[in-house]
CSV table of C-alpha atoms and ligand atoms in Angstrom, one decimal:
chain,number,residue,atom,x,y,z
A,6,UNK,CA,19.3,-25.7,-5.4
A,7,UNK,CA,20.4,-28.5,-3.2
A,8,UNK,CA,20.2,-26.0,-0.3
A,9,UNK,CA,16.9,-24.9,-1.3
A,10,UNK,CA,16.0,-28.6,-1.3
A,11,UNK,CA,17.0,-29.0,1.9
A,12,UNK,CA,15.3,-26.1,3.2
A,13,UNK,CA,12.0,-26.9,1.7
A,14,UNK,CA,12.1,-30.4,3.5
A,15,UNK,CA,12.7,-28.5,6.7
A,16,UNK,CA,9.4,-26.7,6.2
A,17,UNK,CA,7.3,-27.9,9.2
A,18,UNK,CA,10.2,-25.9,10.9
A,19,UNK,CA,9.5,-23.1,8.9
A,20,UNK,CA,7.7,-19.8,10.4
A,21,UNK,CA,6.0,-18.2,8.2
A,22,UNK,CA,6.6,-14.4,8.2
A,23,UNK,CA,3.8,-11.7,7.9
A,24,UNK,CA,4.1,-8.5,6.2
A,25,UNK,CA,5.2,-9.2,2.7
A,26,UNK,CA,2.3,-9.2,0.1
A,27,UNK,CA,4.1,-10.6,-2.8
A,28,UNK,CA,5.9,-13.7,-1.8
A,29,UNK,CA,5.7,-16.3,0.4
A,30,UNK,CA,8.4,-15.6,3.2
A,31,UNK,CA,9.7,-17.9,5.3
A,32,UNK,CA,11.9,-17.7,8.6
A,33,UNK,CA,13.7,-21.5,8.0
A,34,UNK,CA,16.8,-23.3,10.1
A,35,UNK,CA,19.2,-26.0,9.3
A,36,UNK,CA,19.8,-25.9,12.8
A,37,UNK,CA,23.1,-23.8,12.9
A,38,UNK,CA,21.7,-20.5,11.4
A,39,UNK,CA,18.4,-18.9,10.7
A,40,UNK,CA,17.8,-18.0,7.1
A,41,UNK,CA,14.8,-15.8,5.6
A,42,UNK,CA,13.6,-17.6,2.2
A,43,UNK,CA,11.1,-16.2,0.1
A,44,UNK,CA,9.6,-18.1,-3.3
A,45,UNK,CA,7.1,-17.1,-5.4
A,46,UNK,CA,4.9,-20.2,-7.5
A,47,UNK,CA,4.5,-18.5,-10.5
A,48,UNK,CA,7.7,-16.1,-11.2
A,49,UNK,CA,11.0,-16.7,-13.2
A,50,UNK,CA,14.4,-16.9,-11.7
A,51,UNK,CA,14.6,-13.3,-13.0
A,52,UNK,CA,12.7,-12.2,-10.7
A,53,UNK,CA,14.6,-12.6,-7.7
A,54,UNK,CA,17.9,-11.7,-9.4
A,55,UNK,CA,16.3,-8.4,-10.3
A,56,UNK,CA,15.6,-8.3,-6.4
A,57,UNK,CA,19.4,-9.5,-5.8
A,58,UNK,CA,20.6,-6.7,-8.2
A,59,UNK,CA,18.9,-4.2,-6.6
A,60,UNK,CA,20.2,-5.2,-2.8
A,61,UNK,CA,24.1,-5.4,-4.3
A,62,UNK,CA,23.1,-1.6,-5.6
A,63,UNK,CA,21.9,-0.1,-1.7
A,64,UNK,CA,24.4,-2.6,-0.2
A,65,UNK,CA,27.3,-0.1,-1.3
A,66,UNK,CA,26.0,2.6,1.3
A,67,UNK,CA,23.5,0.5,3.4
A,68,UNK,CA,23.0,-2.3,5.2
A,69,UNK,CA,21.1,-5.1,3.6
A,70,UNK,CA,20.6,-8.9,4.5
A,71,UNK,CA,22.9,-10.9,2.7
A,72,UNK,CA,22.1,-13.3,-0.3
A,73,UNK,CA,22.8,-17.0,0.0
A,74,UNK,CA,21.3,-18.2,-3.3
A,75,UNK,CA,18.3,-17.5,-5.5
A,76,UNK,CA,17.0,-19.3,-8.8
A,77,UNK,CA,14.3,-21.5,-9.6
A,78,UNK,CA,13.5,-24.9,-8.7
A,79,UNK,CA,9.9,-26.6,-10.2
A,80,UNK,CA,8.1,-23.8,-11.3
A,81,UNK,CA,9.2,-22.0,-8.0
A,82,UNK,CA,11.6,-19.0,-8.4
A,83,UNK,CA,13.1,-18.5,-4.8
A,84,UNK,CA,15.1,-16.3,-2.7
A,85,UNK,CA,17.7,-17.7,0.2
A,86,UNK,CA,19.1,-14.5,2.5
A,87,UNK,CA,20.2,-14.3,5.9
A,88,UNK,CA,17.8,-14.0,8.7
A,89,UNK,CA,18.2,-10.8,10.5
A,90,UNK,CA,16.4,-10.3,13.5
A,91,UNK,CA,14.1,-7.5,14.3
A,92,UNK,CA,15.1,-4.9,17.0
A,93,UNK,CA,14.2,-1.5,17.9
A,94,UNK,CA,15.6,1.6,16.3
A,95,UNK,CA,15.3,5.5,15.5
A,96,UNK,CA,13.5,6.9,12.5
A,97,UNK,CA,16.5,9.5,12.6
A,98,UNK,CA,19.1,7.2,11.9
A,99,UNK,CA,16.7,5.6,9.2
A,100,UNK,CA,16.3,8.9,7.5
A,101,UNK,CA,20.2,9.4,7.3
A,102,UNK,CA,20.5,6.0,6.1
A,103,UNK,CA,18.0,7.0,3.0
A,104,UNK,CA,20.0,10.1,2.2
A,105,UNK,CA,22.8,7.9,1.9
A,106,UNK,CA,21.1,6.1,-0.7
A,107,UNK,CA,20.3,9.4,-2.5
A,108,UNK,CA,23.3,10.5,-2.5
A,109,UNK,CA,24.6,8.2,-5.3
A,110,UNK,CA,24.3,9.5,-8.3
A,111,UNK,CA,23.9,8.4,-11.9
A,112,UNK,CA,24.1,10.6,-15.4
A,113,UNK,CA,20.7,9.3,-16.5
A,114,UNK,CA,17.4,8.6,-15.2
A,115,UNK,CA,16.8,4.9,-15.6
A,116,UNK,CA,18.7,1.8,-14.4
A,117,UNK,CA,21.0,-0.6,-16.4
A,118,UNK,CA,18.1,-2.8,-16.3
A,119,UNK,CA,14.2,-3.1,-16.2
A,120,UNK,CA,13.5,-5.0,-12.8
A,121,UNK,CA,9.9,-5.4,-10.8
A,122,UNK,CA,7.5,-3.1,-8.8
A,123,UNK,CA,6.0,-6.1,-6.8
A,124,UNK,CA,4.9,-8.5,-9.6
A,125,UNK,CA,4.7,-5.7,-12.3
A,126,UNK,CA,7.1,-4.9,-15.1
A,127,UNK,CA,9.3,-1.5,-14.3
A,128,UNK,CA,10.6,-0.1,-17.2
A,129,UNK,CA,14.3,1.6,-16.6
A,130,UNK,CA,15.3,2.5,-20.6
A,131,UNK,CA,17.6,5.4,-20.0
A,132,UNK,CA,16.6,9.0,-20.4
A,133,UNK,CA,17.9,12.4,-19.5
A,134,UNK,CA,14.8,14.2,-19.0
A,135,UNK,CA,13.0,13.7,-15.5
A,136,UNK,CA,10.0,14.0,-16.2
A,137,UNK,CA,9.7,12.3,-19.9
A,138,UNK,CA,11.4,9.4,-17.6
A,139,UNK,CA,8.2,9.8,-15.0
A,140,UNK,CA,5.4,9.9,-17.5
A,141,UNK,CA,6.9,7.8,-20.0
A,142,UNK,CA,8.7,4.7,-18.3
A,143,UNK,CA,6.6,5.0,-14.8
A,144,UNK,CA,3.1,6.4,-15.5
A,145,UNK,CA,2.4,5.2,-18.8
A,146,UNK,CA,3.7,2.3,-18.2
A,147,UNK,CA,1.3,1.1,-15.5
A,148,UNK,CA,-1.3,3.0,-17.4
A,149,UNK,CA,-0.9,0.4,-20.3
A,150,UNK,CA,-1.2,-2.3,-18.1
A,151,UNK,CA,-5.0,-0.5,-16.4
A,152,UNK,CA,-6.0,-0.3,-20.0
A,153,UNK,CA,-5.6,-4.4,-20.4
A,154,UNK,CA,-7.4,-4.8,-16.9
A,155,UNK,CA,-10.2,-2.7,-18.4
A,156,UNK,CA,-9.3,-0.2,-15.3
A,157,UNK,CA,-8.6,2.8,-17.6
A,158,UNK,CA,-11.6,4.6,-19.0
A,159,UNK,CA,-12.2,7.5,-21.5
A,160,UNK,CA,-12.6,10.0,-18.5
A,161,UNK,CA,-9.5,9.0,-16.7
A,162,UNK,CA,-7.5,9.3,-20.0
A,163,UNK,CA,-8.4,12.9,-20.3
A,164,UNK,CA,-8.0,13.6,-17.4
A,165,UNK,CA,-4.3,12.2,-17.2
A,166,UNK,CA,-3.4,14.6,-20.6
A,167,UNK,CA,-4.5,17.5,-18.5
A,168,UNK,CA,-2.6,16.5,-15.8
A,169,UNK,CA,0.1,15.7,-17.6
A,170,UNK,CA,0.6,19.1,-19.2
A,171,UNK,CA,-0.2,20.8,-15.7
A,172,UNK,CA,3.0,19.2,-14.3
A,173,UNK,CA,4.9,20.0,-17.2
A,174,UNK,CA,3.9,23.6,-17.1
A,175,UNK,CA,4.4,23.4,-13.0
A,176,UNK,CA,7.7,22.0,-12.7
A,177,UNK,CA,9.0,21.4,-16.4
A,178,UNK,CA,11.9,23.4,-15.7
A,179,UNK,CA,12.9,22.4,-12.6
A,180,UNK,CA,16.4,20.6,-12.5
A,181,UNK,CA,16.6,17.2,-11.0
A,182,UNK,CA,19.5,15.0,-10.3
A,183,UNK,CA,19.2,11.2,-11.0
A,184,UNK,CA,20.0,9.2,-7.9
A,185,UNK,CA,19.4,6.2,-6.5
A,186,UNK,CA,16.0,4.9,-4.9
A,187,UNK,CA,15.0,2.2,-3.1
A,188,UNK,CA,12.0,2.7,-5.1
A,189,UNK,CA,9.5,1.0,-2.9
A,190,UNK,CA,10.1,2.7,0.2
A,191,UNK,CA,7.2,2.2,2.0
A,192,UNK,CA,7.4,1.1,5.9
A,193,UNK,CA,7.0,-3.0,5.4
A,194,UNK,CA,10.5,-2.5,3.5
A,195,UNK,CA,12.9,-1.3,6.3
A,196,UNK,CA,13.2,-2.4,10.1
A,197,UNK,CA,16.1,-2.1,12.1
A,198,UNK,CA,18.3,-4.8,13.8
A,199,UNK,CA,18.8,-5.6,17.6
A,200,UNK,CA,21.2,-2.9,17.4
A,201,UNK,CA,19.3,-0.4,15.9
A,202,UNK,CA,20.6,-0.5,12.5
A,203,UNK,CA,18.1,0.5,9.8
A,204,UNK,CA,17.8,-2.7,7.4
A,205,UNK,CA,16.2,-2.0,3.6
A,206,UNK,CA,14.8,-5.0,2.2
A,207,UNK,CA,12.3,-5.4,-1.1
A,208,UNK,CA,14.3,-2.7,-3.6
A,209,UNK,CA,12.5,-2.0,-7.1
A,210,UNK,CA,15.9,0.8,-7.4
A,211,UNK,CA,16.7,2.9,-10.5
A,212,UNK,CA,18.1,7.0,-10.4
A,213,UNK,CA,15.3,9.2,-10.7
A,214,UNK,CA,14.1,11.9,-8.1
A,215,UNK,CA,14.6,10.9,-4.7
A,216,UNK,CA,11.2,12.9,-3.8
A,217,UNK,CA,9.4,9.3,-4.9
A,218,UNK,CA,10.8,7.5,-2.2
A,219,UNK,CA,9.9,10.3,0.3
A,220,UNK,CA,6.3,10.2,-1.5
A,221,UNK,CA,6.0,6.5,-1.3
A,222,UNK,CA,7.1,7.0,2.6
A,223,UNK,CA,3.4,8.8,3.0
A,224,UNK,CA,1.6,7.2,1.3
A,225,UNK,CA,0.8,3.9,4.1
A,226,UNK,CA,1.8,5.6,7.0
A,227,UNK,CA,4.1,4.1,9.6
A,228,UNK,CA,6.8,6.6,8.9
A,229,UNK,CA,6.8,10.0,11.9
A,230,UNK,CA,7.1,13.7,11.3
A,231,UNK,CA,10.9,12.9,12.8
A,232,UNK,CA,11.7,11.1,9.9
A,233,UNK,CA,11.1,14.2,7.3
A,234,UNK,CA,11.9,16.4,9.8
A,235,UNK,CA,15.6,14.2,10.2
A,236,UNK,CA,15.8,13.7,6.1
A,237,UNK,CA,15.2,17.2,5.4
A,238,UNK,CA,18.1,17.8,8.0
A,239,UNK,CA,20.2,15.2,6.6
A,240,UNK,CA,20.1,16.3,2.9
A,241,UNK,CA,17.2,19.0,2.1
A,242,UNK,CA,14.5,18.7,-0.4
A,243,UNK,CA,13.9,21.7,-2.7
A,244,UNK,CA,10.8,23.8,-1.8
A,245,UNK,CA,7.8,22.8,-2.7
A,246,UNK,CA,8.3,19.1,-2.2
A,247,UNK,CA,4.9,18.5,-0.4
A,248,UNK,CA,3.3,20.0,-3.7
A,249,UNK,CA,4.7,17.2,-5.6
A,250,UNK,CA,4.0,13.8,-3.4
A,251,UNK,CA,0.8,13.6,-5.2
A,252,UNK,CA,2.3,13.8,-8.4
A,253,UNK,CA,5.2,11.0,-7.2
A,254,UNK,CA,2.2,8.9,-5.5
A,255,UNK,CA,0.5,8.6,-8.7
A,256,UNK,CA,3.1,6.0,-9.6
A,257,UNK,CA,2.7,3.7,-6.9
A,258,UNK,CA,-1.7,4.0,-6.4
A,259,UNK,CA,-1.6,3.4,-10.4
A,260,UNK,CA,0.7,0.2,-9.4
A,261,UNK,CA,-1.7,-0.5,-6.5
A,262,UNK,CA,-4.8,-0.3,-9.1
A,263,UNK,CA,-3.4,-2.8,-11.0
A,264,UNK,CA,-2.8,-4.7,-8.5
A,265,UNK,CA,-5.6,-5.1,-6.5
A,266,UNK,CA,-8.2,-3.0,-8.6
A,267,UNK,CA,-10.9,-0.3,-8.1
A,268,UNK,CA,-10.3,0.1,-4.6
A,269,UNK,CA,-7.7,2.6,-5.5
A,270,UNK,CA,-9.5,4.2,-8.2
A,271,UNK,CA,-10.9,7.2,-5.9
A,272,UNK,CA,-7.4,7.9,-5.0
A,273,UNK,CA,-6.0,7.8,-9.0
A,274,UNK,CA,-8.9,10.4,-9.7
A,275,UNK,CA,-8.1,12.6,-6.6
A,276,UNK,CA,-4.7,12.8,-8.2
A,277,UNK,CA,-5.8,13.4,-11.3
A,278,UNK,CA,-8.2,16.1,-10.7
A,279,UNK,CA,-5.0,18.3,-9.6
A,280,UNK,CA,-4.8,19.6,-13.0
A,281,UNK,CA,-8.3,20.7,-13.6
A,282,UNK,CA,-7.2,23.8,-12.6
B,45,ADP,P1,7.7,-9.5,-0.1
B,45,ADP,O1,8.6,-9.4,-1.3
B,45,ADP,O2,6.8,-10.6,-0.1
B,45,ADP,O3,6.9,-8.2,0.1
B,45,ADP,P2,9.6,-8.7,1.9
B,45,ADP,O4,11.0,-8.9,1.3
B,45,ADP,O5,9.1,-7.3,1.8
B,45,ADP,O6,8.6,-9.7,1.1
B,45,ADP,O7,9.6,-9.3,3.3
B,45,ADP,C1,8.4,-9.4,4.1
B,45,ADP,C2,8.7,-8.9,5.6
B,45,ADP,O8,9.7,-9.8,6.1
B,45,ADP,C3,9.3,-7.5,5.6
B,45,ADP,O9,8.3,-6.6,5.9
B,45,ADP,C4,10.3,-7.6,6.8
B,45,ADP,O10,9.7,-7.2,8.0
B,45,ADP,C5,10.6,-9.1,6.9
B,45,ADP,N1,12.0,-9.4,6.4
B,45,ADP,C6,12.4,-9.2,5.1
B,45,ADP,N2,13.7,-9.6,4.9
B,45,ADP,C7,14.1,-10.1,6.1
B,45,ADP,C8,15.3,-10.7,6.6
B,45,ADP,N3,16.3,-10.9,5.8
B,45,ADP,N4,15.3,-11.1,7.9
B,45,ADP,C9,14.2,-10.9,8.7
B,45,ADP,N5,13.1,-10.4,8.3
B,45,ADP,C10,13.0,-10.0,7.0
């Protein structure tokens, strides 16, 4: 706190950074070191220690920027990290550094904790059955939350049972491995250093199936055909993946609905409208 204090008196020598639509981000000094401090007016200390969870869990295999401190001060909940500076870097030795990731494994689909998808709840409860796990902690979830914003009509509900069962009778018998995700991998969450290291920031991690990370990946853009080409080098995807990055994008436009609201709702029905068939 008394750091934090002192940063936030600093602040007409703070920059602030671009980029991050949740937070405020800030690149602050005390004049010896650069730090990167983010705070959010309106969130709970547990919200950056769900954050700071999530960073210790992808700092086992990647490279992260350290935590100084988080908590809340006022009604502030805040976030103190190193500052890493932005370099150049390839998207190859990114997508090794994602298979890393997926490559720790878990028994269960879940996490040993609920933590945040931006500002929205992410449910973790433990289960072993993929896609129970998908539809019931992920889709559902965020489908709860469009029916209290009055985003979720009669249409859209039946057309989410259809789809529902048209996954199930897809893929419901296709074996997936829980393992661990960075969760909200899209390209505003990973730069690389000066030296070219691949940094992942902004985690919402849990083990599920590493295909949602790859389906978040293409869903903004910014990552190139060398980066799937490189992942599926490093540590192949079972065939048929491009079939199922709708399905996996589902997630995160419902999460974008909710969000920021009926701009997305085109791309929910598209999705949807897979199982009319
Ligand atoms: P938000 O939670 O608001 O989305 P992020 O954690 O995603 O904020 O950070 C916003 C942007 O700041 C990122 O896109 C990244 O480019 C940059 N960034 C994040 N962490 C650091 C850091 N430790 N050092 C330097 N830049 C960072």
């Amino acid at each position: 706190m008394e750091t934090l204090l002192k940063y936030l008196k600093l602040q007409e020598k703070a920059v602030p950074i671009a980029g991050g639509d949740i937070n405020q981000a800030f690149r602050v000094t005390d004049g010896q070191q650069d730090y990167f401090l983010k705070y959010h007016p309106q969130m709970t200390a547990d919200f950056f220690q769900a954050e700071v969870d999530g960073l210790a869990e992808l700092a086992k295999v990647v490279r992260v920027p350290q935590v100084h401190e988080n908590g809340s001060f006022e009604d502030a909940a805040y976030l103190l990290m190193e500052w890493i500076e932005p370099g150049e870097g390839d998207q190859k030795d990114l997508a090794k550094d994602l298979g890393r990731i997926h490559h720790v494994k878990a028994d269960q689909f879940g996490y040993a904790a609920d933590n945040f998808m931006g500002l929205l709840p992410q449910r973790n409860t433990l289960l072993d059955n993929w896609w129970d796990f998908y539809f019931t902690n992920r889709l559902e979830v965020q489908i709860q939350l469009a029916n209290d914003r009055n985003r979720w009509t009669k249409r859209r509900e039946e057309n989410y049972q259809r789809f529902k069962k048209w996954v199930y009778q897809q893929w419901g018998d296709m074996t997936v491995e829980p393992t661990l995700l960075h969760g909200d991998f899209w390209s505003g969450n990973t730069f690389f250093d000066t030296k070219g290291q691949p940094i992942f920031v902004d985690p919402a991690v849990s083990y599920g199936h590493r295909e949602m990370d790859i389906a978040m990946s293409q869903l903004f853009g910014g990552f190139r055909q060398e980066f799937i080409d490189a992942y599926q080098e490093t540590f192949p995807m079972r065939a048929g993946w491009q079939d199922r990055i709708l399905i996996y994008q589902l997630y995160y436009l419902l999460v974008h609905l909710n969000i920021f609201g009926e701009s997305y709702g085109d791309a929910v029905d598209r999705v949807l409208a897979l199982g009319q068939v």
